[in-house]
Amino acid sequence: MNSSDFPVALVTGANGGIGKVICKELLSSGYRVILSFRKSERAVAFYNSLLQEYGAERIGCLEMDLSSVTSITEAVCVLMEKEQRLDVLVNNAGMLGYNMQVSAEGYEMHNMVNCLGPMLFTRLVKPLMHRGSRVVTTVSLALYYGSIPENFPYPHARFNRFRQYACSKLALTLLCLRLAELWKEEGITVNMADPGIVDTPILKLHKWIDPVADAVFRPFTRTPEKGADTSIFLSSDLSLRGATGGLYKNKKAGTLPEKITDHPYTDKVWCFLADLYSSVN
C-alpha cells in the first residue's frame, strides 16, 4: 500500500507520555501518523523506533516549536508541501512551567504554548482538512478555575504557574468552542479531551516545591494509557461522526456550564487569535 492509501493523523507533543500512546494506537488503527515535536534526542529516538517498525509510508515527522509563531508558520509550509489531506489533528502538546517566561512575540508562555500556538496551527492547516476531518484538543479540569485577564495573552504582573496554566486552558476551550461553531457547516468537527491528572513529565509536583498540590493531586494520577483513551476515542470512533463542540472525559461527553459556553471574554480571545492569524496568513 502507498502512503496515500491511509487516513492521515497529526499528533503534536508526540514524544510525551500521552502523545506516544496516541501515536501508537492510531498506527494500530490503520492511520498514517505524523509526529510533531520540538527536536530532541528523545523525540528523534521515538520517531526512529516507529519508523523502523512501520516504515516510511506510515510514519512522518514535523518539527515545530509551539512557543514560536515563526516555527509554527514554517512547519505549516513544510506540511502543505508534503501533504494533500489531514483527517485527524490531535493538539496534544502543552506545558506547565515553573517560572515566568515570555515568547518572542511577547506573550506569556503558557498562553502561547497551550492556547495560541495550537489554535494558530489548527487554523493554518485547515486547507488540508475536509468534511469528516476531526480536531481533537487536550484541555484540563484546570479550565474551570481559570480566568481571562484584561491583558491576555501578555504576562501578568505577579506570576503564578497554576493561574497561568488555568488561564491558558480556559482560553483554549473558548477557542475550540468557537471553531466548532464556525466549522460545523463544513463538516469539520472540533472536540476536546480531558485526560484527567496524568503521571507524565508535564506533572512535576515535588513536595518541596508544591506540597499542597502534591498532597491533593498525586493520589489521583492515572497512567498515560488511561489519559490517552479519550483522545483516541475522539480521533477514530465511528459513533462520533458529526459530533462537535463537546468536552469529553472517560469517553463520555460532559456538560459545560454557562459561564464557559457564554463566557464574556470569548470574543476578546477569538479576536486576538484572528488578528494573529491574519498577520501570518
Short mmCIF file of C-alpha atoms in Angstrom, two decimals:
data_model
loop_
_atom_site.label_atom_id
_atom_site.label_comp_id
_atom_site.label_asym_id
_atom_site.label_seq_id
_atom_site.Cartn_x
_atom_site.Cartn_y
_atom_site.Cartn_z
CA MET A 1 0.00 0.00 0.00
CA ASN A 2 1.10 3.57 -0.67
CA SER A 3 1.15 6.28 1.97
CA SER A 4 -1.84 7.90 0.25
CA ASP A 5 -3.95 4.82 1.00
CA PHE A 6 -4.02 5.56 4.74
CA PRO A 7 -6.02 8.20 6.61
CA VAL A 8 -3.65 10.84 7.97
CA ALA A 9 -3.36 11.89 11.61
CA LEU A 10 -1.02 14.51 13.02
CA VAL A 11 -0.21 14.50 16.74
CA THR A 12 1.54 17.39 18.48
CA GLY A 13 3.55 16.67 21.59
CA ALA A 14 4.06 13.26 20.03
CA ASN A 15 7.03 12.32 22.19
CA GLY A 16 5.30 12.98 25.53
CA GLY A 17 3.67 10.33 27.68
CA ILE A 18 0.15 10.71 26.29
CA GLY A 19 1.38 11.59 22.81
CA LYS A 20 3.31 8.35 22.45
CA VAL A 21 0.26 6.30 23.36
CA ILE A 22 -1.96 8.21 20.93
CA CYS A 23 0.53 7.74 18.09
CA LYS A 24 0.88 4.01 18.69
CA GLU A 25 -2.86 3.45 18.94
CA LEU A 26 -3.62 5.42 15.78
CA LEU A 27 -0.96 3.46 13.94
CA SER A 28 -2.53 0.23 15.18
CA SER A 29 -5.89 1.51 13.90
CA GLY A 30 -4.55 1.96 10.38
CA TYR A 31 -3.61 5.62 10.26
CA ARG A 32 -0.51 7.16 8.79
CA VAL A 33 0.76 9.29 11.66
CA ILE A 34 2.79 12.48 11.51
CA LEU A 35 4.65 13.05 14.75
CA SER A 36 5.07 16.72 15.61
CA PHE A 37 7.58 17.71 18.27
CA ARG A 38 10.40 20.01 19.25
CA LYS A 39 13.59 18.32 18.15
CA SER A 40 15.36 16.41 20.91
CA GLU A 41 17.24 13.14 21.25
CA ARG A 42 14.24 11.55 22.93
CA ALA A 43 11.83 12.70 20.24
CA VAL A 44 14.06 11.54 17.39
CA ALA A 45 14.61 8.18 19.09
CA PHE A 46 10.84 7.64 19.39
CA TYR A 47 10.32 8.63 15.76
CA ASN A 48 13.08 6.28 14.60
CA SER A 49 11.64 3.39 16.61
CA LEU A 50 8.25 3.79 14.93
CA LEU A 51 9.87 4.31 11.55
CA GLN A 52 11.69 1.01 11.92
CA GLU A 53 8.51 -0.78 12.98
CA TYR A 54 6.02 0.69 10.49
CA GLY A 55 8.09 2.08 7.63
CA ALA A 56 8.19 5.47 5.92
CA GLU A 57 4.79 5.01 4.28
CA ARG A 58 3.14 5.03 7.72
CA ILE A 59 5.29 7.48 9.68
CA GLY A 60 6.16 11.13 9.19
CA CYS A 61 7.57 13.87 11.38
CA LEU A 62 7.14 17.62 11.63
CA GLU A 63 9.48 19.64 13.79
CA MET A 64 7.63 22.53 15.40
CA ASP A 65 8.01 24.71 18.47
CA LEU A 66 4.60 25.96 19.58
CA SER A 67 6.22 28.77 21.56
CA SER A 68 7.27 30.44 18.31
CA VAL A 69 4.98 31.91 15.66
CA THR A 70 7.86 31.69 13.20
CA SER A 71 8.36 27.99 13.89
CA ILE A 72 4.63 27.35 13.51
CA THR A 73 4.38 29.12 10.16
CA GLU A 74 7.50 27.38 8.86
CA ALA A 75 6.11 24.00 9.93
CA VAL A 76 2.82 24.72 8.18
CA CYS A 77 4.69 25.50 4.94
CA VAL A 78 6.55 22.19 5.18
CA LEU A 79 3.32 20.30 5.87
CA MET A 80 1.47 21.95 2.99
CA GLU A 81 4.21 20.97 0.57
CA LYS A 82 4.19 17.33 1.65
CA GLU A 83 0.55 16.55 2.39
CA GLN A 84 -2.70 16.62 0.44
CA ARG A 85 -5.07 15.88 3.33
CA LEU A 86 -5.40 15.80 7.09
CA ASP A 87 -8.06 13.54 8.57
CA VAL A 88 -7.24 13.94 12.26
CA LEU A 89 -5.37 16.66 14.13
CA VAL A 90 -4.62 15.94 17.77
CA ASN A 91 -3.49 19.06 19.63
CA ASN A 92 -1.79 17.28 22.50
CA ALA A 93 1.28 19.41 23.24
CA GLY A 94 1.27 21.51 26.39
CA MET A 95 3.34 22.86 29.24
CA LEU A 96 3.22 23.67 32.93
CA GLY A 97 6.23 25.83 33.71
CA TYR A 98 7.82 26.93 36.96
CA ASN A 99 9.00 30.41 36.07
CA MET A 100 7.56 33.31 34.16
CA GLN A 101 8.57 33.10 30.51
CA VAL A 102 7.66 35.23 27.54
CA SER A 103 7.53 34.18 23.89
CA ALA A 104 9.46 36.02 21.19
CA GLU A 105 6.22 37.85 20.38
CA GLY A 106 5.79 38.97 24.00
CA TYR A 107 3.03 36.54 25.01
CA GLU A 108 3.01 34.75 28.35
CA MET A 109 4.43 31.32 27.56
CA HIS A 110 1.54 29.19 28.85
CA ASN A 111 -0.86 31.23 26.75
CA MET A 112 1.35 30.74 23.70
CA VAL A 113 2.18 27.03 24.01
CA ASN A 114 -1.14 25.80 25.42
CA CYS A 115 -3.53 28.07 23.55
CA LEU A 116 -2.45 30.47 20.81
CA GLY A 117 0.17 28.18 19.26
CA PRO A 118 -2.10 25.14 18.83
CA MET A 119 -5.05 27.20 17.64
CA LEU A 120 -2.95 29.19 15.17
CA PHE A 121 -1.58 25.93 13.78
CA THR A 122 -5.10 24.48 13.58
CA ARG A 123 -6.39 27.43 11.59
CA LEU A 124 -3.39 27.48 9.27
CA VAL A 125 -3.68 23.79 8.34
CA LYS A 126 -7.43 23.97 7.69
CA PRO A 127 -6.92 23.86 3.88
CA LEU A 128 -5.79 20.24 4.33
CA MET A 129 -8.99 19.32 6.15
CA HIS A 130 -12.23 18.17 4.59
CA ARG A 131 -15.74 17.13 5.55
CA GLY A 132 -15.23 14.42 8.15
CA SER A 133 -11.88 15.70 9.43
CA ARG A 134 -11.53 15.82 13.20
CA VAL A 135 -9.72 18.20 15.52
CA VAL A 136 -9.10 16.81 18.99
CA THR A 137 -7.58 19.11 21.60
CA THR A 138 -6.33 18.22 25.06
CA VAL A 139 -7.72 20.51 27.74
CA SER A 140 -7.73 20.18 31.53
CA LEU A 141 -10.05 20.38 34.50
CA ALA A 142 -7.98 23.43 35.41
CA LEU A 143 -10.04 25.40 32.89
CA TYR A 144 -12.91 25.55 35.40
CA TYR A 145 -10.66 27.51 37.76
CA GLY A 146 -9.24 29.83 35.13
CA SER A 147 -9.94 33.45 34.38
CA ILE A 148 -9.06 35.65 31.43
CA PRO A 149 -7.25 38.84 32.49
CA GLU A 150 -7.68 42.16 30.72
CA ASN A 151 -4.14 41.96 29.36
CA PHE A 152 -4.49 38.46 27.85
CA PRO A 153 -2.27 36.96 26.44
CA TYR A 154 0.51 39.08 27.91
CA PRO A 155 2.31 38.35 31.21
CA HIS A 156 0.56 39.04 34.50
CA ALA A 157 2.34 41.36 36.91
CA ARG A 158 2.54 38.58 39.51
CA PHE A 159 3.36 35.16 38.13
CA ASN A 160 1.58 32.07 39.43
CA ARG A 161 2.14 28.89 37.44
CA PHE A 162 -1.23 27.32 38.18
CA ARG A 163 -3.13 30.53 37.49
CA GLN A 164 -1.39 30.90 34.13
CA TYR A 165 -1.96 27.25 33.25
CA ALA A 166 -5.66 27.51 34.10
CA CYS A 167 -5.98 30.73 32.11
CA SER A 168 -4.39 29.15 29.04
CA LYS A 169 -6.63 26.08 29.20
CA LEU A 170 -9.76 28.20 29.64
CA ALA A 171 -8.81 30.35 26.66
CA LEU A 172 -8.06 27.21 24.65
CA THR A 173 -11.51 25.84 25.46
CA LEU A 174 -13.21 29.07 24.41
CA LEU A 175 -11.40 28.98 21.07
CA CYS A 176 -12.28 25.33 20.49
CA LEU A 177 -15.94 26.07 21.12
CA ARG A 178 -15.84 28.95 18.65
CA LEU A 179 -14.08 26.86 15.99
CA ALA A 180 -16.59 24.05 16.46
CA GLU A 181 -19.38 26.52 15.81
CA LEU A 182 -17.72 28.08 12.77
CA TRP A 183 -16.62 24.84 11.10
CA LYS A 184 -19.73 22.78 11.78
CA GLU A 185 -21.36 23.52 8.43
CA GLU A 186 -18.19 22.39 6.66
CA GLY A 187 -18.30 19.05 8.43
CA ILE A 188 -15.04 19.54 10.33
CA THR A 189 -15.53 18.57 13.96
CA VAL A 190 -13.73 20.13 16.91
CA ASN A 191 -13.85 18.35 20.27
CA MET A 192 -11.89 18.47 23.50
CA ALA A 193 -10.48 15.71 25.68
CA ASP A 194 -9.87 15.98 29.41
CA PRO A 195 -7.28 13.28 30.19
CA GLY A 196 -7.54 13.73 33.94
CA ILE A 197 -4.43 14.10 36.06
CA VAL A 198 -1.86 12.02 34.21
CA ASP A 199 1.54 11.00 35.52
CA THR A 200 3.65 12.43 32.70
CA PRO A 201 6.69 14.75 32.59
CA ILE A 202 4.38 17.80 32.50
CA LEU A 203 3.28 16.89 36.03
CA LYS A 204 6.31 17.64 38.17
CA LEU A 205 4.81 18.25 41.56
CA HIS A 206 7.61 17.88 44.09
CA LYS A 207 6.80 18.03 47.77
CA TRP A 208 9.41 20.67 48.44
CA ILE A 209 8.05 22.92 45.65
CA ASP A 210 4.28 22.26 45.53
CA PRO A 211 3.46 20.49 48.81
CA VAL A 212 -0.28 21.18 48.74
CA ALA A 213 -0.68 20.28 45.07
CA ASP A 214 1.35 17.12 45.54
CA ALA A 215 -0.75 16.02 48.50
CA VAL A 216 -4.03 16.74 46.73
CA PHE A 217 -3.38 15.54 43.20
CA ARG A 218 -0.72 12.82 43.29
CA PRO A 219 -3.02 10.08 44.68
CA PHE A 220 -5.42 10.62 41.76
CA THR A 221 -2.94 10.47 38.89
CA ARG A 222 -3.58 7.99 36.09
CA THR A 223 -1.32 6.30 33.57
CA PRO A 224 -0.60 7.84 30.15
CA GLU A 225 -2.51 4.93 28.60
CA LYS A 226 -5.63 5.82 30.57
CA GLY A 227 -5.14 9.52 29.93
CA ALA A 228 -4.90 8.95 26.17
CA ASP A 229 -8.09 6.88 25.92
CA THR A 230 -10.45 9.77 25.31
CA SER A 231 -8.28 11.46 22.68
CA ILE A 232 -8.02 8.16 20.79
CA PHE A 233 -11.78 7.70 21.08
CA LEU A 234 -12.46 11.19 19.71
CA SER A 235 -9.96 10.68 16.91
CA SER A 236 -11.28 7.44 15.49
CA ASP A 237 -14.56 6.16 16.89
CA LEU A 238 -17.20 5.90 14.18
CA SER A 239 -20.04 6.69 16.59
CA LEU A 240 -18.80 10.28 16.83
CA ARG A 241 -19.28 11.22 13.18
CA GLY A 242 -20.65 14.75 13.14
CA ALA A 243 -20.35 15.27 16.90
CA THR A 244 -18.67 18.60 17.59
CA GLY A 245 -18.13 21.18 20.31
CA GLY A 246 -18.01 18.64 23.12
CA LEU A 247 -15.69 18.21 26.08
CA TYR A 248 -15.19 14.53 26.83
CA LYS A 249 -13.73 12.68 29.78
CA ASN A 250 -13.51 8.92 30.09
CA LYS A 251 -15.00 8.74 26.58
CA LYS A 252 -18.18 10.49 27.71
CA ALA A 253 -19.40 13.97 26.85
CA GLY A 254 -19.77 16.33 29.76
CA THR A 255 -21.94 19.40 30.15
CA LEU A 256 -20.08 22.67 30.17
CA PRO A 257 -21.52 25.34 32.48
CA GLU A 258 -22.94 28.52 31.01
CA LYS A 259 -20.07 30.53 32.46
CA ILE A 260 -17.87 28.69 29.94
CA THR A 261 -20.20 28.39 26.94
CA ASP A 262 -21.27 32.03 27.26
CA HIS A 263 -18.02 33.44 28.61
CA PRO A 264 -17.83 37.24 28.39
CA TYR A 265 -14.26 37.15 27.05
CA THR A 266 -14.78 34.65 24.24
CA ASP A 267 -14.88 37.41 21.63
CA LYS A 268 -11.80 39.04 23.11
CA VAL A 269 -9.75 35.84 22.91
CA TRP A 270 -11.12 34.98 19.47
CA CYS A 271 -10.33 38.42 18.06
CA PHE A 272 -6.77 38.17 19.31
CA LEU A 273 -6.32 34.82 17.57
CA ALA A 274 -7.98 36.19 14.43
CA ASP A 275 -5.56 39.12 14.34
CA LEU A 276 -2.60 36.80 14.87
CA TYR A 277 -3.84 34.52 12.09
CA SER A 278 -4.31 37.46 9.72
CA SER A 279 -0.80 38.71 10.45
CA VAL A 280 0.83 35.50 9.21
CA ASN A 281 -1.63 34.19 6.62
#
